[in-house]
mmCIF file of C-alpha atoms in Angstrom:
data_model
loop_
_atom_site.group_PDB
_atom_site.id
_atom_site.type_symbol
_atom_site.label_atom_id
_atom_site.label_comp_id
_atom_site.label_asym_id
_atom_site.label_seq_id
_atom_site.Cartn_x
_atom_site.Cartn_y
_atom_site.Cartn_z
ATOM 1 C CA ILE A 8 53.607 -22.666 40.821
ATOM 2 C CA ALA A 9 56.451 -24.396 38.930
ATOM 3 C CA PRO A 10 55.780 -24.457 35.166
ATOM 4 C CA PRO A 11 55.003 -27.938 33.797
ATOM 5 C CA GLY A 12 57.880 -29.606 31.934
ATOM 6 C CA TYR A 13 61.030 -31.733 32.311
ATOM 7 C CA TYR A 14 63.604 -30.969 35.013
ATOM 8 C CA MET A 15 67.035 -32.419 35.796
ATOM 9 C CA LEU A 16 67.350 -33.607 39.407
ATOM 10 C CA PHE A 17 70.829 -33.715 40.913
ATOM 11 C CA LEU A 18 71.845 -35.085 44.281
ATOM 12 C CA LEU A 19 74.811 -33.293 45.839
ATOM 13 C CA ASN A 20 77.218 -34.704 48.406
ATOM 14 C CA THR A 21 78.612 -32.627 51.250
ATOM 15 C CA ALA A 22 81.389 -31.404 48.989
ATOM 16 C CA GLY A 23 78.849 -30.207 46.461
ATOM 17 C CA VAL A 24 79.700 -32.837 43.842
ATOM 18 C CA PRO A 25 76.585 -33.607 41.717
ATOM 19 C CA SER A 26 75.354 -37.030 40.810
ATOM 20 C CA VAL A 27 74.327 -38.109 37.359
ATOM 21 C CA ALA A 28 71.041 -36.321 36.712
ATOM 22 C CA SER A 29 67.671 -38.007 36.791
ATOM 23 C CA PHE A 30 64.850 -36.491 34.767
ATOM 24 C CA VAL A 31 61.677 -35.430 36.551
ATOM 25 C CA GLN A 32 58.545 -34.402 34.679
ATOM 26 C CA LEU A 33 56.123 -31.910 36.282
ATOM 27 C CA GLY A 34 52.633 -32.152 34.819
ATOM 28 C CA THR A 35 49.521 -29.976 35.154
ATOM 29 C CA ALA A 36 47.357 -30.885 38.141
ATOM 30 C CA PRO A 37 44.033 -32.365 37.039
ATOM 31 C CA ALA A 38 41.255 -29.790 37.204
ATOM 32 C CA ASN A 39 38.231 -30.405 39.411
ATOM 33 C CA PRO A 40 35.007 -29.301 37.655
ATOM 34 C CA ASP A 41 33.442 -26.548 39.730
ATOM 35 C CA PHE A 42 31.670 -23.198 39.464
ATOM 36 C CA SER A 43 31.436 -19.854 41.227
ATOM 37 C CA VAL A 44 28.382 -17.672 41.802
ATOM 38 C CA GLY A 45 28.025 -13.867 41.746
ATOM 39 C CA ILE A 46 25.171 -11.365 42.057
ATOM 40 C CA THR A 47 24.670 -7.809 40.750
ATOM 41 C CA PRO A 48 23.853 -5.368 42.079
ATOM 42 C CA ASN A 49 24.825 -6.261 45.622
ATOM 43 C CA SER A 50 22.030 -4.104 47.055
ATOM 44 C CA GLN A 51 18.633 -2.993 45.735
ATOM 45 C CA THR A 52 15.872 -0.760 47.106
ATOM 46 C CA VAL A 53 12.286 -1.859 46.522
ATOM 47 C CA ILE A 54 9.145 0.129 47.304
ATOM 48 C CA GLN A 55 6.378 -1.704 49.134
ATOM 49 C CA GLY A 56 4.035 -3.228 46.559
ATOM 50 C CA SER A 57 6.616 -3.304 43.734
ATOM 51 C CA SER A 58 9.555 -5.424 42.530
ATOM 52 C CA VAL A 59 13.275 -5.267 41.678
ATOM 53 C CA ASN A 60 15.632 -7.519 39.708
ATOM 54 C CA TYR A 61 19.054 -8.975 40.492
ATOM 55 C CA THR A 62 21.323 -10.846 38.062
ATOM 56 C CA VAL A 63 22.776 -14.101 39.423
ATOM 57 C CA SER A 64 25.758 -15.301 37.361
ATOM 58 C CA ILE A 65 27.432 -18.709 37.205
ATOM 59 C CA THR A 66 31.054 -19.054 36.041
ATOM 60 C CA ALA A 67 32.255 -22.583 35.245
ATOM 61 C CA SER A 68 35.814 -23.824 35.900
ATOM 62 C CA GLY A 69 37.689 -27.067 35.309
ATOM 63 C CA GLY A 70 35.370 -28.101 32.498
ATOM 64 C CA PHE A 71 32.201 -27.883 34.610
ATOM 65 C CA THR A 72 29.053 -28.424 32.500
ATOM 66 C CA GLY A 73 26.437 -29.325 35.126
ATOM 67 C CA ASN A 74 23.023 -27.785 35.725
ATOM 68 C CA VAL A 75 22.923 -25.236 38.559
ATOM 69 C CA GLY A 76 19.686 -24.545 40.417
ATOM 70 C CA PHE A 77 18.946 -21.621 42.712
ATOM 71 C CA SER A 78 17.295 -20.912 46.044
ATOM 72 C CA VAL A 79 17.138 -17.866 48.314
ATOM 73 C CA SER A 80 16.844 -17.401 52.069
ATOM 74 C CA GLY A 81 16.599 -14.410 54.404
ATOM 75 C CA LEU A 82 13.985 -12.336 52.573
ATOM 76 C CA PRO A 83 11.561 -10.396 54.827
ATOM 77 C CA ASN A 84 7.935 -11.394 55.381
ATOM 78 C CA GLY A 85 5.797 -10.755 52.328
ATOM 79 C CA ALA A 86 8.742 -10.745 49.892
ATOM 80 C CA THR A 87 9.099 -13.558 47.346
ATOM 81 C CA ALA A 88 11.758 -14.406 44.761
ATOM 82 C CA SER A 89 11.639 -16.168 41.398
ATOM 83 C CA PHE A 90 14.400 -17.116 38.936
ATOM 84 C CA ASN A 91 14.318 -16.944 35.135
ATOM 85 C CA PRO A 92 15.639 -19.299 33.920
ATOM 86 C CA ILE A 93 15.251 -21.592 36.937
ATOM 87 C CA SER A 94 18.635 -23.254 36.227
ATOM 88 C CA VAL A 95 21.847 -22.608 34.285
ATOM 89 C CA ALA A 96 23.976 -25.204 32.450
ATOM 90 C CA GLY A 97 27.704 -24.541 32.775
ATOM 91 C CA SER A 98 28.249 -20.778 32.650
ATOM 92 C CA GLY A 99 25.392 -18.306 32.362
ATOM 93 C CA SER A 100 23.065 -16.060 34.310
ATOM 94 C CA SER A 101 19.556 -15.964 35.718
ATOM 95 C CA THR A 102 17.351 -12.985 36.581
ATOM 96 C CA MET A 103 16.088 -13.081 40.154
ATOM 97 C CA GLN A 104 12.955 -10.983 40.619
ATOM 98 C CA VAL A 105 12.054 -10.009 44.173
ATOM 99 C CA VAL A 106 8.471 -8.873 44.770
ATOM 100 C CA ALA A 107 7.667 -7.005 47.986
ATOM 101 C CA ALA A 108 4.073 -6.989 49.198
ATOM 102 C CA SER A 109 2.497 -3.760 50.371
ATOM 103 C CA SER A 110 2.674 -5.264 53.890
ATOM 104 C CA THR A 111 6.413 -6.097 53.742
ATOM 105 C CA PRO A 112 8.065 -4.287 56.687
ATOM 106 C CA VAL A 113 10.301 -1.337 55.886
ATOM 107 C CA GLY A 114 13.979 -2.047 56.601
ATOM 108 C CA SER A 115 17.276 -3.432 55.313
ATOM 109 C CA TYR A 116 17.506 -7.206 54.942
ATOM 110 C CA PRO A 117 20.589 -9.307 54.119
ATOM 111 C CA PHE A 118 19.717 -12.453 52.173
ATOM 112 C CA THR A 119 21.587 -15.378 50.651
ATOM 113 C CA VAL A 120 21.321 -16.924 47.190
ATOM 114 C CA THR A 121 22.447 -20.561 47.067
ATOM 115 C CA ALA A 122 23.483 -22.258 43.812
ATOM 116 C CA THR A 123 23.489 -26.064 43.797
ATOM 117 C CA SER A 124 24.624 -28.677 41.295
ATOM 118 C CA GLY A 125 24.716 -32.202 42.682
ATOM 119 C CA ALA A 126 27.114 -32.201 45.633
ATOM 120 C CA LEU A 127 28.497 -28.769 44.709
ATOM 121 C CA THR A 128 27.005 -25.804 46.572
ATOM 122 C CA HIS A 129 28.061 -22.159 46.605
ATOM 123 C CA SER A 130 26.362 -19.134 48.159
ATOM 124 C CA ILE A 131 26.461 -15.379 47.682
ATOM 125 C CA ALA A 132 25.126 -12.651 50.006
ATOM 126 C CA ALA A 133 23.228 -9.509 48.982
ATOM 127 C CA THR A 134 20.902 -6.919 50.531
ATOM 128 C CA LEU A 135 17.284 -5.897 49.959
ATOM 129 C CA VAL A 136 16.167 -2.494 51.267
ATOM 130 C CA VAL A 137 12.392 -2.082 51.590
ATOM 131 C CA SER A 138 11.049 1.477 51.620
ATOM 132 C CA ALA A 139 7.576 2.980 51.865
ATOM 133 C CA PRO A 140 6.104 4.613 48.751
ATOM 134 C CA THR A 141 6.404 8.370 48.468
ATOM 135 C CA ASP A 142 3.167 10.325 48.603
ATOM 136 C CA TYR A 143 1.752 13.661 49.691
ATOM 137 C CA SER A 144 -1.254 15.053 51.530
ATOM 138 C CA ILE A 145 -3.254 18.158 50.688
ATOM 139 C CA ALA A 146 -5.014 20.513 53.100
ATOM 140 C CA VAL A 147 -6.807 23.859 52.827
ATOM 141 C CA SER A 148 -7.299 26.684 55.318
ATOM 142 C CA PRO A 149 -9.739 28.084 56.204
ATOM 143 C CA SER A 150 -12.378 25.471 55.468
ATOM 144 C CA SER A 151 -15.000 28.107 54.607
ATOM 145 C CA GLN A 152 -15.000 31.668 53.283
ATOM 146 C CA THR A 153 -17.757 34.206 52.527
ATOM 147 C CA ILE A 154 -17.466 36.808 49.787
ATOM 148 C CA LYS A 155 -19.719 39.327 48.142
ATOM 149 C CA SER A 156 -20.268 39.940 44.477
ATOM 150 C CA ASN A 157 -17.425 41.829 42.792
ATOM 151 C CA SER A 158 -14.920 40.900 45.527
ATOM 152 C CA SER A 159 -12.356 38.151 46.224
ATOM 153 C CA THR A 160 -11.085 35.883 48.971
ATOM 154 C CA LYS A 161 -8.089 33.639 49.536
ATOM 155 C CA TYR A 162 -7.416 30.111 50.787
ATOM 156 C CA THR A 163 -4.057 28.602 51.737
ATOM 157 C CA VAL A 164 -3.448 25.186 50.173
ATOM 158 C CA THR A 165 -0.723 23.130 51.886
ATOM 159 C CA ILE A 166 1.089 20.198 50.248
ATOM 160 C CA SER A 167 2.929 17.931 52.720
ATOM 161 C CA GLY A 168 5.389 15.387 51.302
ATOM 162 C CA ILE A 169 5.433 11.854 52.737
ATOM 163 C CA ASN A 170 8.478 9.525 52.758
ATOM 164 C CA GLY A 171 10.731 11.975 50.956
ATOM 165 C CA PHE A 172 8.260 13.029 48.267
ATOM 166 C CA SER A 173 9.838 15.657 45.988
ATOM 167 C CA GLY A 174 7.491 15.668 43.005
ATOM 168 C CA SER A 175 5.702 18.559 41.339
ATOM 169 C CA VAL A 176 2.022 18.874 42.341
ATOM 170 C CA GLN A 177 -0.292 20.631 39.884
ATOM 171 C CA LEU A 178 -3.323 22.196 41.586
ATOM 172 C CA SER A 179 -6.873 22.662 40.288
ATOM 173 C CA VAL A 180 -10.249 23.517 41.794
ATOM 174 C CA SER A 181 -13.758 22.395 40.840
ATOM 175 C CA GLY A 182 -17.268 23.215 42.061
ATOM 176 C CA LEU A 183 -17.115 26.967 41.487
ATOM 177 C CA PRO A 184 -20.374 28.649 40.475
ATOM 178 C CA SER A 185 -20.724 30.619 37.257
ATOM 179 C CA ARG A 186 -19.279 34.114 37.048
ATOM 180 C CA THR A 187 -16.396 33.303 39.375
ATOM 181 C CA SER A 188 -12.703 32.791 38.637
ATOM 182 C CA SER A 189 -9.824 31.117 40.445
ATOM 183 C CA SER A 190 -6.030 31.129 40.431
ATOM 184 C CA PHE A 191 -3.228 29.406 42.367
ATOM 185 C CA ASN A 192 0.079 31.046 43.240
ATOM 186 C CA PRO A 193 2.425 29.252 42.886
ATOM 187 C CA ASN A 194 1.248 26.389 40.717
ATOM 188 C CA PRO A 195 2.663 23.762 40.762
ATOM 189 C CA VAL A 196 4.014 23.184 44.276
ATOM 190 C CA VAL A 197 7.257 21.158 44.413
ATOM 191 C CA GLY A 198 7.632 18.716 47.305
ATOM 192 C CA THR A 199 6.329 20.309 50.493
ATOM 193 C CA GLY A 200 4.978 23.857 50.303
ATOM 194 C CA THR A 201 1.954 26.133 50.109
ATOM 195 C CA SER A 202 -0.037 27.848 47.391
ATOM 196 C CA THR A 203 -2.560 30.689 47.670
ATOM 197 C CA LEU A 204 -5.920 30.049 46.002
ATOM 198 C CA THR A 205 -7.666 33.283 45.075
ATOM 199 C CA ILE A 206 -11.393 33.171 44.293
ATOM 200 C CA LYS A 207 -12.993 36.181 42.591
ATOM 201 C CA ALA A 208 -16.750 36.709 42.381
ATOM 202 C CA LEU A 209 -17.667 38.773 39.330
ATOM 203 C CA PRO A 210 -20.633 41.155 39.239
ATOM 204 C CA LYS A 211 -24.016 39.393 39.158
ATOM 205 C CA SER A 212 -22.524 36.124 40.477
ATOM 206 C CA GLN A 213 -25.196 33.775 41.834
ATOM 207 C CA PRO A 214 -25.551 33.847 45.662
ATOM 208 C CA GLY A 215 -25.384 30.491 47.466
ATOM 209 C CA THR A 216 -23.217 28.002 49.315
ATOM 210 C CA TYR A 217 -20.886 25.965 47.140
ATOM 211 C CA THR A 218 -18.633 22.996 47.929
ATOM 212 C CA LEU A 219 -15.214 23.330 46.307
ATOM 213 C CA THR A 220 -12.833 20.440 45.628
ATOM 214 C CA ILE A 221 -9.126 21.190 45.404
ATOM 215 C CA LYS A 222 -7.152 18.524 43.569
ATOM 216 C CA GLY A 223 -3.411 17.985 43.446
ATOM 217 C CA THR A 224 -1.903 15.826 40.682
ATOM 218 C CA SER A 225 1.663 14.518 40.484
ATOM 219 C CA GLY A 226 2.192 11.776 37.917
ATOM 220 C CA SER A 227 -0.086 8.881 38.880
ATOM 221 C CA LEU A 228 -0.733 10.348 42.328
ATOM 222 C CA SER A 229 -3.748 12.558 42.847
#
């Protein structure tokens, strides 16, 4: 920790009398070329069947200019990683993309990224959390109703969220005969909840048995 430079060195006898000084020069210790590795973010959550990205950074020290390659260990079954670029010269960064298959088990997995340049090797730990995709189911009760012309009936439509689903589900019905009308209350349903489907048969509606299809749509899910 002493600053580099010239110093005067005195030897003292037991009485504290100094000798003639000798000059001592403190120089800067030679730097060893090296590098350090970092990763951001430290933890990511990926949905089964999708991917996430991490940034792996290399910081050179001591004049390091070598090429650093990357490898990863500890990922769960069905998860793969790729680096772009595959190596970094000196200081720089690479994007590590982790792809989780739809069969990758749900859970939290610590993994290790290793950066290597010749005999130099450094590692950094991070975490991958695999979660199931959110979804919802739709059900109707009762499964059959009978009404007469110029009357109405009701069905209860139930939306059940799966894996924390909290989206807005817009409801519609198809298959109604002519001279009938329908309405949902409420519409849409947010997350888990119910809606009442009211079917009205107008005068002179055509008698018969009709199959109705109730559809719920939330983004790309239907």
